[in-house]
Amino acid sequence: MTSQTGVFLARTAVFYHMSQFHSYCYIRSGHTRFTYRCLFIAFCASVFILSAHPTASGKAVGYVELVPPIYDSAYSYSNGLALVAREVNDTVLYGFLDRSGNEVIPIQYESAGPFSEELAPVCVAGKRGYINKSGEMVIDNVFDFALGFTEGLARVEISGKYGYIDSKGGFIIPAIYDDARAFTGGYAGVKVGGLWGVIGRDGNEIIPFLYLNVNTLNHDLVAIYSATGWNIMDMHGDTIVPFQYGFIDIFCEGLASVWVGNKQGFIDTTGNVVIPAEFDRVDRFNNGMAWVMQNRLIGFVDIAGTIALPIEYTSVSRFNEGYAFVQNANQSCLIDLTGRTITSLPRYDQVYDFHEGVAVFIKEGKRGFINTDGEEITPPVYDSADDVIEGISVIEANGKYGYISFIYYDESDVNTNYDEAVSFTMGSFFVTEGSHVLPKPPVQPVIINGRVMLPCRYLCEAILHGSVDYDEDSRMISANLSGHKVIMMIDDSNVIIDGETLTLSQAPILIDGHAMVPLRAFEKFVSSLTWIEESMQVLLVR
């Protein structure tokens, strides 16, 4: 189960209904991974802000395996931490990783939710409370059920009733409701006696408890469901759209899709029909475009309702970050918002939306990643792969889950061939050159006294394309790099480069019989050398 939002031809009204009105259901002990993953995807979609990841402005040029597939469950990063699960003594327990892949909050909780607004719900001894990023229980585990924070409030359950607490654990709205949804724009849907209404942050009733369902469409409007269908009300309880639709989706870029019989179209926030309900399926608007389907072929309409791209494709992705994938019998390519072809692609089973400059593709049932130039950053080797969030993606192989971290490079920084960019991360055996994975180094890169250390032969031969000799008796390293001579000694801080002696802050050492040398000693032989602190990564451009 992945978080992609591309086109699935079998999407139905039931899917829309479930995704909109039941995604709030939080995992309890024993619930399936699928249920929890659906919740987490919906949660991330609602709270993640792309600008929070500064490296996404560059081009994705490579990746490193941050964490190998070793977990029974793994979820996307949120607030800089990722929720993971592993079976321990026949019990699935949860903990959190930092952006370097370290288990900074131990795997010990019976269940847990992602971090939101600096806190995460966890279950200990059958009761839920909240921890901070240091793993401290800052809100006692006294709740039967607990969800993440939105707009400063979290939904909790006690004795079968729901209410809302603040970040200090105090009830702002008492636990008197049969069910409750997250606050959006200062309003939340709640259920009493089998019927739904809407309350404000003060707990006062905004829309009375008279309806079979409610769904917040944006900060000002709510969809109301009764036996005669769906309508739209504002937060004063005034009807904007009468009960006439089979379903009303949320507003995106000012338009919401509606069902009329078995067809779909779009209305605006005043209830006016902007795009008539004449399509078999439609998607939400994004980047000013929405895909529409007729007779199992797909095209795009703009916000004015004009067919911007012809309904002739068999597979597409949503426009995101200005790009979309389209494919028919004649072409497979990435296009921009004008319909111009950016690059042709191989035949893929599917390409999903771009997130932070990277999109998941499927080929022969396996997942890989491409960038906005259509270059394959990773080969299709994963059984599943999630969208990139905070520069990192969840990947699955052989029923286990791990993480890969993407390397971004800004073309304006160095005018160089991206294929020459080599990247690796601390504690990983994976090193990439452009979109290719290099042979594994014999020893993992390590940090000693603040210096990145690499196996000398691997650095000189596999990365810098030179040659190296090592004399065991004298423990002398001799490297030849494009005609330049480098001489070093194990445990000696001096290095001789083309006859000039320099002093290193960290001497070469032996690890498992391999000579490890400081990368900075070879800095003059590359165009640029960048250390990315938050992900413990090195980007080297020859």
Coordinates of C-alpha atoms in Angstrom, one line a residue:
M1 CA 0.0 0.0 0.0
T2 CA 1.6 3.2 -1.1
S3 CA 0.7 6.9 -0.8
Q4 CA 0.7 7.8 -4.5
T5 CA -2.3 9.7 -5.8
G6 CA -2.0 8.9 -9.5
V7 CA -4.7 7.5 -11.6
F8 CA -6.3 4.1 -10.7
L9 CA -8.8 3.2 -13.4
A10 CA -10.8 1.2 -10.9
R11 CA -11.4 4.2 -8.6
T12 CA -15.1 4.3 -7.5
A13 CA -17.5 6.4 -5.5
V14 CA -17.0 4.0 -2.6
F15 CA -13.3 4.8 -2.6
Y16 CA -14.0 8.5 -2.4
H17 CA -16.5 8.0 0.4
M18 CA -14.2 5.8 2.4
S19 CA -11.1 8.0 1.9
Q20 CA -12.9 11.1 2.9
F21 CA -15.1 10.0 5.8
H22 CA -13.3 7.0 7.4
S23 CA -9.6 7.9 7.1
Y24 CA -9.7 9.3 10.6
C25 CA -10.0 5.8 12.1
Y26 CA -6.8 5.3 14.1
I27 CA -5.0 2.0 14.5
R28 CA -5.6 0.0 17.6
S29 CA -3.6 -3.0 18.7
G30 CA -4.3 -5.8 16.3
H31 CA -5.5 -3.7 13.4
T32 CA -4.0 -4.3 10.0
R33 CA -1.1 -2.4 8.6
F34 CA -3.3 -1.3 5.7
T35 CA -5.7 0.6 8.0
Y36 CA -3.0 2.4 9.8
R37 CA -1.2 3.3 6.6
C38 CA -4.3 4.8 5.1
L39 CA -4.6 7.0 8.2
F40 CA -1.0 8.0 8.1
I41 CA -1.2 8.9 4.4
A42 CA -4.3 11.0 4.9
F43 CA -2.6 12.7 7.9
C44 CA 0.6 13.5 6.0
A45 CA -1.4 14.9 3.1
S46 CA -3.2 17.3 5.4
V47 CA -0.2 18.6 7.3
F48 CA 3.0 18.4 5.2
I49 CA 4.3 21.6 3.7
L50 CA 6.7 21.1 0.9
S51 CA 8.8 24.1 1.8
A52 CA 9.8 22.4 5.0
H53 CA 12.3 20.4 3.0
P54 CA 14.9 22.8 1.8
T55 CA 16.8 20.4 -0.5
A56 CA 13.8 19.8 -2.7
S57 CA 14.7 22.9 -4.8
G58 CA 17.5 21.1 -6.5
K59 CA 17.4 18.3 -8.9
A60 CA 17.3 14.8 -7.6
V61 CA 20.5 13.1 -8.8
G62 CA 21.0 10.0 -6.6
Y63 CA 20.0 8.1 -3.5
V64 CA 21.5 6.2 -0.6
E65 CA 19.9 3.4 1.4
L66 CA 19.3 5.1 4.7
V67 CA 17.9 2.0 6.4
P68 CA 17.9 -1.4 4.8
P69 CA 14.5 -3.2 4.7
I70 CA 14.5 -4.7 8.2
Y71 CA 11.2 -3.5 9.7
D72 CA 7.8 -5.1 9.7
S73 CA 6.2 -1.7 9.1
A74 CA 7.6 1.7 8.3
Y75 CA 5.9 5.0 7.7
S76 CA 6.9 8.3 6.1
Y77 CA 8.9 10.9 8.0
S78 CA 6.8 13.5 9.9
N79 CA 8.3 16.4 11.9
G80 CA 11.8 14.9 11.2
L81 CA 11.0 11.4 12.7
A82 CA 9.7 8.2 11.2
L83 CA 7.5 5.6 12.9
V84 CA 8.7 2.0 12.5
A85 CA 7.5 -1.3 13.9
R86 CA 9.2 -4.7 14.5
E87 CA 8.0 -7.9 15.9
V88 CA 9.6 -8.6 19.3
N89 CA 8.8 -11.9 21.0
D90 CA 5.6 -12.4 18.8
T91 CA 4.4 -8.8 19.6
V92 CA 4.6 -5.9 17.2
L93 CA 6.1 -2.9 18.9
Y94 CA 6.7 0.7 17.6
G95 CA 9.5 3.2 17.9
F96 CA 10.9 6.2 15.9
L97 CA 14.0 6.8 13.7
D98 CA 15.7 10.2 13.2
R99 CA 16.8 11.4 9.7
S100 CA 20.0 9.5 10.0
G101 CA 18.1 6.2 10.4
N102 CA 19.0 5.8 14.1
E103 CA 16.4 4.4 16.5
V104 CA 16.3 7.5 18.7
I105 CA 13.0 6.5 20.5
P106 CA 13.3 2.8 21.2
I107 CA 10.9 0.2 19.8
Q108 CA 8.8 -0.3 22.8
Y109 CA 5.2 0.9 22.3
E110 CA 2.2 -1.3 21.8
S111 CA 0.9 1.2 19.1
A112 CA 1.9 4.7 18.1
G113 CA 1.0 7.5 15.7
P114 CA 3.2 9.9 13.7
F115 CA 4.5 13.1 15.3
S116 CA 2.4 16.2 14.7
E117 CA 2.9 19.6 16.3
E118 CA 5.9 18.1 18.2
L119 CA 4.0 15.3 19.9
A120 CA 3.1 11.7 19.0
P121 CA 0.4 9.4 20.6
V122 CA 1.7 6.1 22.0
C123 CA 0.2 3.2 23.8
V124 CA 1.8 1.8 27.0
A125 CA 0.0 -0.9 29.1
G126 CA -3.1 -0.6 27.0
K127 CA -3.5 3.2 27.5
R128 CA -2.6 6.1 25.2
G129 CA -0.6 9.2 26.0
Y130 CA 1.8 11.5 24.2
I131 CA 5.6 11.7 23.9
N132 CA 7.8 14.5 22.8
K133 CA 10.8 14.1 20.4
S134 CA 13.0 13.1 23.3
G135 CA 10.7 10.1 24.0
E136 CA 9.4 11.7 27.3
M137 CA 5.8 11.0 28.2
V138 CA 4.6 14.6 28.4
I139 CA 0.9 13.7 28.5
D140 CA 0.1 10.7 30.7
N141 CA -1.2 7.5 29.2
V142 CA -4.7 7.7 30.5
F143 CA -6.7 7.6 27.3
D144 CA -8.4 4.6 25.7
F145 CA -7.6 6.0 22.3
A146 CA -5.6 9.0 21.0
L147 CA -4.9 10.8 17.7
G148 CA -2.5 13.4 16.5
F149 CA -2.7 17.1 17.0
T150 CA -4.2 19.5 14.4
E151 CA -4.7 23.2 15.0
G152 CA -3.5 22.7 18.6
L153 CA -6.0 20.1 19.6
A154 CA -6.0 16.3 19.6
R155 CA -9.0 13.9 19.7
V156 CA -9.0 11.4 22.6
E157 CA -11.4 8.8 23.8
I158 CA -12.3 7.9 27.4
S159 CA -14.9 5.3 28.3
G160 CA -16.3 5.3 24.7
K161 CA -16.6 9.1 24.4
Y162 CA -14.5 11.5 22.4
G163 CA -13.2 15.0 23.3
Y164 CA -10.3 17.3 22.6
I165 CA -7.2 18.1 24.6
D166 CA -4.5 20.7 24.2
S167 CA -0.8 20.1 24.1
K168 CA -0.6 20.1 28.0
G169 CA -3.2 17.3 28.2
G170 CA -6.1 19.4 29.5
F171 CA -9.5 19.0 28.1
I172 CA -10.6 22.0 26.0
I173 CA -13.8 20.2 24.8
P174 CA -15.0 17.5 27.2
A175 CA -15.3 13.8 26.1
I176 CA -19.1 13.7 25.4
Y177 CA -19.2 12.7 21.7
D178 CA -19.8 9.3 20.2
D179 CA -17.2 10.1 17.4
A180 CA -15.2 13.1 16.4
R181 CA -13.1 14.4 13.5
A182 CA -10.0 16.7 13.4
F183 CA -10.4 20.4 13.4
T184 CA -10.2 22.2 10.1
G185 CA -10.2 26.0 10.1
G186 CA -11.5 26.1 13.6
Y187 CA -14.4 23.6 13.1
A188 CA -14.8 19.9 13.6
G189 CA -17.5 17.4 12.9
V190 CA -18.8 15.4 15.9
K191 CA -21.4 12.7 16.4
V192 CA -24.1 12.5 19.1
G193 CA -26.8 9.9 19.3
G194 CA -26.0 8.5 15.8
L195 CA -26.2 11.9 14.1
W196 CA -23.5 14.4 13.1
G197 CA -23.1 18.1 13.5
V198 CA -20.3 20.7 13.6
I199 CA -18.8 22.5 16.6
G200 CA -16.3 25.4 17.0
R201 CA -13.1 25.4 19.1
D202 CA -15.2 26.6 22.1
G203 CA -17.3 23.5 21.8
N204 CA -20.4 25.5 20.8
E205 CA -22.7 23.9 18.3
I206 CA -22.4 25.5 14.8
I207 CA -24.5 23.0 12.8
P208 CA -27.1 20.9 14.7
F209 CA -26.8 17.2 15.2
L210 CA -29.3 16.2 12.5
Y211 CA -27.3 14.6 9.8
L212 CA -26.1 11.1 8.8
N213 CA -22.6 12.4 8.0
V214 CA -20.6 15.6 7.6
N215 CA -17.4 16.4 5.8
T216 CA -15.4 19.7 6.0
L217 CA -14.8 20.8 2.5
N218 CA -12.6 23.9 3.3
H219 CA -12.3 26.3 6.1
D220 CA -15.7 27.8 5.5
L221 CA -17.9 25.1 4.0
V222 CA -19.1 21.7 5.1
A223 CA -20.8 18.9 3.2
I224 CA -23.9 17.5 4.9
Y225 CA -25.4 14.1 4.2
S226 CA -29.0 13.1 4.7
A227 CA -31.3 10.5 3.3
T228 CA -31.9 12.7 0.2
G229 CA -28.3 13.2 -0.6
W230 CA -25.4 15.6 0.0
N231 CA -25.6 19.4 0.2
I232 CA -23.3 22.2 1.3
M233 CA -23.7 24.5 4.2
D234 CA -21.6 27.4 5.4
M235 CA -20.5 27.6 9.0
H236 CA -23.5 29.7 9.9
G237 CA -25.7 26.8 9.0
D238 CA -27.0 28.4 5.8
T239 CA -27.5 26.1 2.8
I240 CA -25.3 26.9 -0.2
V241 CA -26.2 23.9 -2.3
P242 CA -29.5 22.0 -1.8
F243 CA -29.6 18.2 -1.2
Q244 CA -29.1 16.9 -4.8
Y245 CA -25.7 15.2 -5.2
G246 CA -24.6 11.6 -4.7
F247 CA -21.4 12.8 -3.2
I248 CA -19.4 16.0 -2.8
D249 CA -15.6 15.9 -2.5
I250 CA -13.4 18.5 -0.8
F251 CA -12.6 21.8 -2.5
C252 CA -9.2 22.0 -4.2
E253 CA -8.2 25.3 -5.9
G254 CA -11.8 26.5 -5.6
L255 CA -13.6 23.6 -7.2
A256 CA -15.1 20.4 -5.8
S257 CA -16.1 17.3 -7.7
V258 CA -19.7 16.1 -7.4
W259 CA -21.6 13.0 -8.4
V260 CA -24.8 13.2 -10.4
G261 CA -26.0 9.7 -10.9
N262 CA -23.0 7.8 -12.2
K263 CA -21.3 10.9 -13.7
Q264 CA -19.0 13.5 -12.2
G265 CA -18.4 17.2 -12.7
F266 CA -17.3 20.2 -10.6
I267 CA -19.0 23.1 -8.7
D268 CA -17.5 26.2 -7.2
T269 CA -17.9 27.4 -3.6
T270 CA -21.1 29.2 -4.4
G271 CA -22.7 26.0 -5.7
N272 CA -22.5 27.0 -9.4
V273 CA -21.8 24.2 -11.8
V274 CA -18.5 25.1 -13.5
I275 CA -17.8 21.8 -15.3
P276 CA -20.9 19.7 -16.1
A277 CA -21.2 16.2 -14.7
E278 CA -20.4 14.4 -18.0
F279 CA -17.3 12.4 -17.0
D280 CA -17.1 8.8 -15.8
R281 CA -14.4 9.7 -13.2
V282 CA -12.5 12.9 -12.3
D283 CA -9.6 13.8 -10.0
R284 CA -9.1 16.8 -7.7
F285 CA -7.6 19.9 -9.1
N286 CA -3.9 20.4 -8.6
N287 CA -1.6 22.9 -10.4
G288 CA -4.8 24.2 -12.1
M289 CA -5.5 20.9 -13.8
A290 CA -7.6 17.8 -13.1
W291 CA -7.7 14.6 -15.0
V292 CA -11.0 13.4 -16.3
M293 CA -12.1 10.0 -17.8
Q294 CA -14.5 9.1 -20.5
N295 CA -14.8 5.6 -21.9
R296 CA -11.7 4.5 -20.0
L297 CA -9.6 7.2 -21.7
I298 CA -8.1 10.1 -19.8
G299 CA -7.4 13.8 -20.4
F300 CA -7.1 17.0 -18.4
V301 CA -9.4 20.0 -17.9
D302 CA -8.4 23.4 -16.5
I303 CA -10.3 25.4 -13.9
A304 CA -12.4 27.0 -16.6
G305 CA -13.7 23.6 -17.7
T306 CA -11.8 23.7 -21.0
I307 CA -10.3 20.4 -22.2
A308 CA -6.6 21.4 -21.8
L309 CA -5.2 18.0 -22.9
P310 CA -7.2 15.6 -25.1
I311 CA -9.0 12.6 -23.7
E312 CA -6.8 10.1 -25.4
Y313 CA -4.5 8.6 -22.7
T314 CA -4.6 5.2 -21.1
S315 CA -2.6 6.2 -18.1
V316 CA -1.7 9.5 -16.5
S317 CA -0.5 11.0 -13.2
R318 CA -1.9 14.1 -11.5
F319 CA -0.1 17.3 -12.3
N320 CA 2.2 18.1 -9.4
E321 CA 5.1 20.5 -9.2
G322 CA 4.3 21.4 -12.8
Y323 CA 4.7 17.9 -14.3
A324 CA 2.6 15.0 -15.2
F325 CA 3.1 11.6 -16.8
V326 CA 0.9 10.6 -19.8
Q327 CA 0.9 7.4 -21.8
N328 CA -1.0 6.0 -24.7
A329 CA -0.3 3.6 -27.6
N330 CA 2.0 6.2 -29.3
Q331 CA 3.9 7.9 -26.5
S332 CA 5.0 7.7 -22.9
C333 CA 6.4 11.0 -21.6
L334 CA 6.5 13.7 -19.0
I335 CA 4.7 16.9 -19.9
D336 CA 4.5 20.4 -18.4
L337 CA 1.3 22.4 -17.8
T338 CA 1.2 23.6 -21.4
G339 CA 1.2 20.0 -22.7
R340 CA 4.8 20.4 -23.9
T341 CA 6.8 17.2 -23.8
I342 CA 9.7 17.5 -21.3
T343 CA 11.2 14.1 -22.0
S344 CA 10.1 10.8 -23.5
L345 CA 10.0 7.8 -21.2
P346 CA 10.3 4.0 -21.5
R347 CA 7.0 2.1 -21.4
Y348 CA 6.0 2.0 -17.7
D349 CA 3.1 0.3 -16.1
Q350 CA 2.5 3.5 -14.2
V351 CA 4.2 6.7 -13.1
Y352 CA 2.8 8.5 -10.0
D353 CA 2.8 12.1 -9.0
F354 CA 6.0 14.1 -8.4
H355 CA 6.9 14.9 -4.8
E356 CA 10.0 16.9 -4.1
G357 CA 11.2 16.4 -7.7
V358 CA 10.9 12.6 -7.6
A359 CA 8.1 10.2 -8.8
V360 CA 7.6 6.5 -8.2
F361 CA 7.3 4.3 -11.4
I362 CA 6.2 0.7 -11.8
K363 CA 7.8 -1.6 -14.4
E364 CA 6.9 -5.2 -14.6
G365 CA 5.4 -5.0 -11.1
K366 CA 8.5 -3.5 -9.4
R367 CA 8.9 0.1 -8.2
G368 CA 11.7 2.5 -8.8
F369 CA 12.1 6.3 -8.9
I370 CA 12.6 8.9 -11.6
N371 CA 13.4 12.7 -11.5
T372 CA 11.8 15.5 -13.5
D373 CA 14.2 14.9 -16.4
G374 CA 12.9 11.3 -16.6
E375 CA 16.1 9.9 -15.4
E376 CA 15.8 6.7 -13.4
I377 CA 17.4 7.5 -10.0
T378 CA 16.9 3.9 -8.8
P379 CA 16.2 0.8 -10.8
P380 CA 12.8 -0.9 -10.4
V381 CA 13.7 -3.3 -7.6
Y382 CA 11.2 -2.6 -4.8
D383 CA 7.9 -4.4 -4.1
S384 CA 6.4 -1.1 -3.0
A385 CA 7.6 2.5 -2.6
D386 CA 6.0 5.6 -1.1
D387 CA 6.1 9.2 -2.2
V388 CA 9.1 11.2 -1.1
I389 CA 8.4 13.2 2.1
E390 CA 11.2 15.3 3.7
G391 CA 13.6 13.9 1.2
I392 CA 13.1 10.3 2.2
S393 CA 10.9 7.4 0.9
V394 CA 9.7 4.2 2.5
I395 CA 10.6 1.2 0.4
E396 CA 9.6 -2.5 0.7
A397 CA 11.5 -5.6 -0.4
N398 CA 10.6 -9.2 0.5
G399 CA 8.0 -8.2 3.0
K400 CA 10.3 -5.9 5.0
Y401 CA 10.4 -2.1 5.0
G402 CA 13.3 0.4 5.1
Y403 CA 14.2 3.9 3.8
I404 CA 16.1 5.5 1.0
S405 CA 17.2 9.1 1.1
F406 CA 17.5 11.2 -2.1
I407 CA 20.4 13.5 -3.0
Y408 CA 19.5 16.8 -4.5
Y409 CA 21.9 19.0 -6.5
D410 CA 21.4 22.6 -7.6
E411 CA 22.5 23.0 -11.2
S412 CA 23.4 26.7 -10.5
D413 CA 26.0 25.7 -7.9
V414 CA 28.4 23.8 -10.1
N415 CA 28.3 23.5 -13.9
T416 CA 29.0 19.8 -14.1
N417 CA 27.6 16.6 -15.5
Y418 CA 25.1 15.1 -13.0
D419 CA 26.4 11.6 -13.8
E420 CA 29.6 12.7 -12.1
A421 CA 27.8 13.3 -8.8
V422 CA 28.7 10.6 -6.2
S423 CA 26.8 10.4 -3.0
F424 CA 26.8 8.2 0.1
T425 CA 25.7 8.4 3.7
M426 CA 27.3 7.4 7.0
G427 CA 26.7 3.8 8.0
S428 CA 25.6 2.7 4.5
F429 CA 27.2 0.3 2.0
F430 CA 25.3 2.0 -0.8
V431 CA 27.1 4.6 -2.9
T432 CA 25.6 6.1 -6.0
E433 CA 27.1 7.8 -9.1
G434 CA 24.3 9.8 -10.8
S435 CA 21.5 7.3 -11.1
H436 CA 23.8 4.2 -10.8
V437 CA 24.6 2.2 -7.8
L438 CA 28.4 1.6 -7.4
P439 CA 29.8 -1.6 -6.1
K440 CA 29.6 -1.8 -2.3
P441 CA 32.6 -0.5 -0.4
P442 CA 34.3 -3.2 1.7
V443 CA 33.9 -1.1 4.9
Q444 CA 31.1 1.4 5.6
P445 CA 32.0 5.1 5.6
V446 CA 32.5 6.3 9.2
I447 CA 33.1 9.5 11.0
I448 CA 36.1 9.7 13.3
N449 CA 37.0 12.9 15.2
G450 CA 34.6 14.8 13.0
R451 CA 36.1 13.5 9.7
V452 CA 34.5 11.4 7.1
M453 CA 36.6 8.3 6.5
L454 CA 36.5 6.0 3.5
P455 CA 38.4 2.9 2.4
C456 CA 41.3 4.3 0.5
R457 CA 41.3 1.8 -2.4
Y458 CA 37.6 2.3 -2.9
L459 CA 37.8 6.1 -2.8
C460 CA 40.8 6.2 -5.2
E461 CA 39.6 3.6 -7.7
A462 CA 35.8 3.3 -7.7
I463 CA 35.1 7.0 -7.0
L464 CA 38.1 9.0 -8.2
H465 CA 39.0 6.6 -11.0
G466 CA 42.7 6.6 -10.1
S467 CA 45.0 3.8 -8.7
V468 CA 46.4 3.0 -5.3
D469 CA 49.1 0.8 -3.9
Y470 CA 49.5 -0.2 -0.2
D471 CA 52.7 -1.6 1.3
E472 CA 51.8 -3.7 4.4
D473 CA 55.4 -3.7 5.8
S474 CA 55.8 0.1 5.8
R475 CA 52.1 0.8 6.0
M476 CA 52.5 3.3 3.2
I477 CA 49.7 4.3 0.8
S478 CA 50.6 5.6 -2.6
A479 CA 47.8 6.9 -4.8
N480 CA 48.0 8.2 -8.4
L481 CA 45.1 10.5 -9.4
S482 CA 45.2 11.9 -12.9
G483 CA 48.9 12.3 -12.7
H484 CA 48.9 13.6 -9.1
K485 CA 50.8 11.6 -6.5
V486 CA 49.5 11.2 -3.0
I487 CA 51.5 9.5 -0.2
M488 CA 50.1 8.7 3.2
M489 CA 51.0 6.5 6.2
I490 CA 48.7 4.7 8.6
D491 CA 48.5 6.5 11.9
D492 CA 50.6 9.4 10.5
S493 CA 48.9 12.9 10.2
N494 CA 51.2 14.0 7.4
V495 CA 50.3 13.6 3.7
I496 CA 52.5 14.4 0.8
I497 CA 50.6 15.7 -2.3
D498 CA 52.9 16.2 -5.4
G499 CA 55.9 16.7 -3.1
E500 CA 54.2 19.2 -0.7
T501 CA 53.6 18.0 2.9
L502 CA 50.4 18.8 4.6
T503 CA 49.1 18.0 8.1
L504 CA 45.7 16.3 8.5
S505 CA 43.4 16.7 11.5
Q506 CA 42.8 12.9 11.4
A507 CA 45.5 10.3 10.4
P508 CA 44.6 7.3 8.2
I509 CA 43.8 4.2 10.2
L510 CA 43.1 0.5 9.7
I511 CA 39.5 -0.9 10.1
D512 CA 39.1 -4.6 9.5
G513 CA 42.3 -4.6 7.6
H514 CA 41.3 -1.8 5.2
A515 CA 43.1 1.5 5.1
M516 CA 40.6 4.3 6.0
V517 CA 41.6 7.8 4.9
P518 CA 39.9 11.2 5.5
L519 CA 37.9 12.3 2.5
R520 CA 39.0 16.0 2.9
A521 CA 42.6 15.0 2.1
F522 CA 41.4 14.4 -1.4
E523 CA 39.3 17.5 -1.8
K524 CA 41.6 19.2 -4.3
F525 CA 40.9 16.3 -6.8
V526 CA 37.1 17.0 -7.0
S527 CA 35.0 20.0 -8.2
S528 CA 33.0 20.2 -5.0
L529 CA 32.5 18.3 -1.8
T530 CA 29.3 18.9 0.2
W531 CA 28.3 17.6 3.7
I532 CA 24.6 17.4 4.4
E533 CA 24.3 17.5 8.1
E534 CA 20.6 16.6 8.5
S535 CA 20.9 13.4 6.5
M536 CA 24.6 12.6 7.3
Q537 CA 25.3 12.5 3.5
V538 CA 28.2 13.4 1.3
L539 CA 27.8 14.8 -2.2
L540 CA 31.0 14.7 -4.3
V541 CA 31.2 16.1 -7.8
R542 CA 34.3 15.3 -9.8

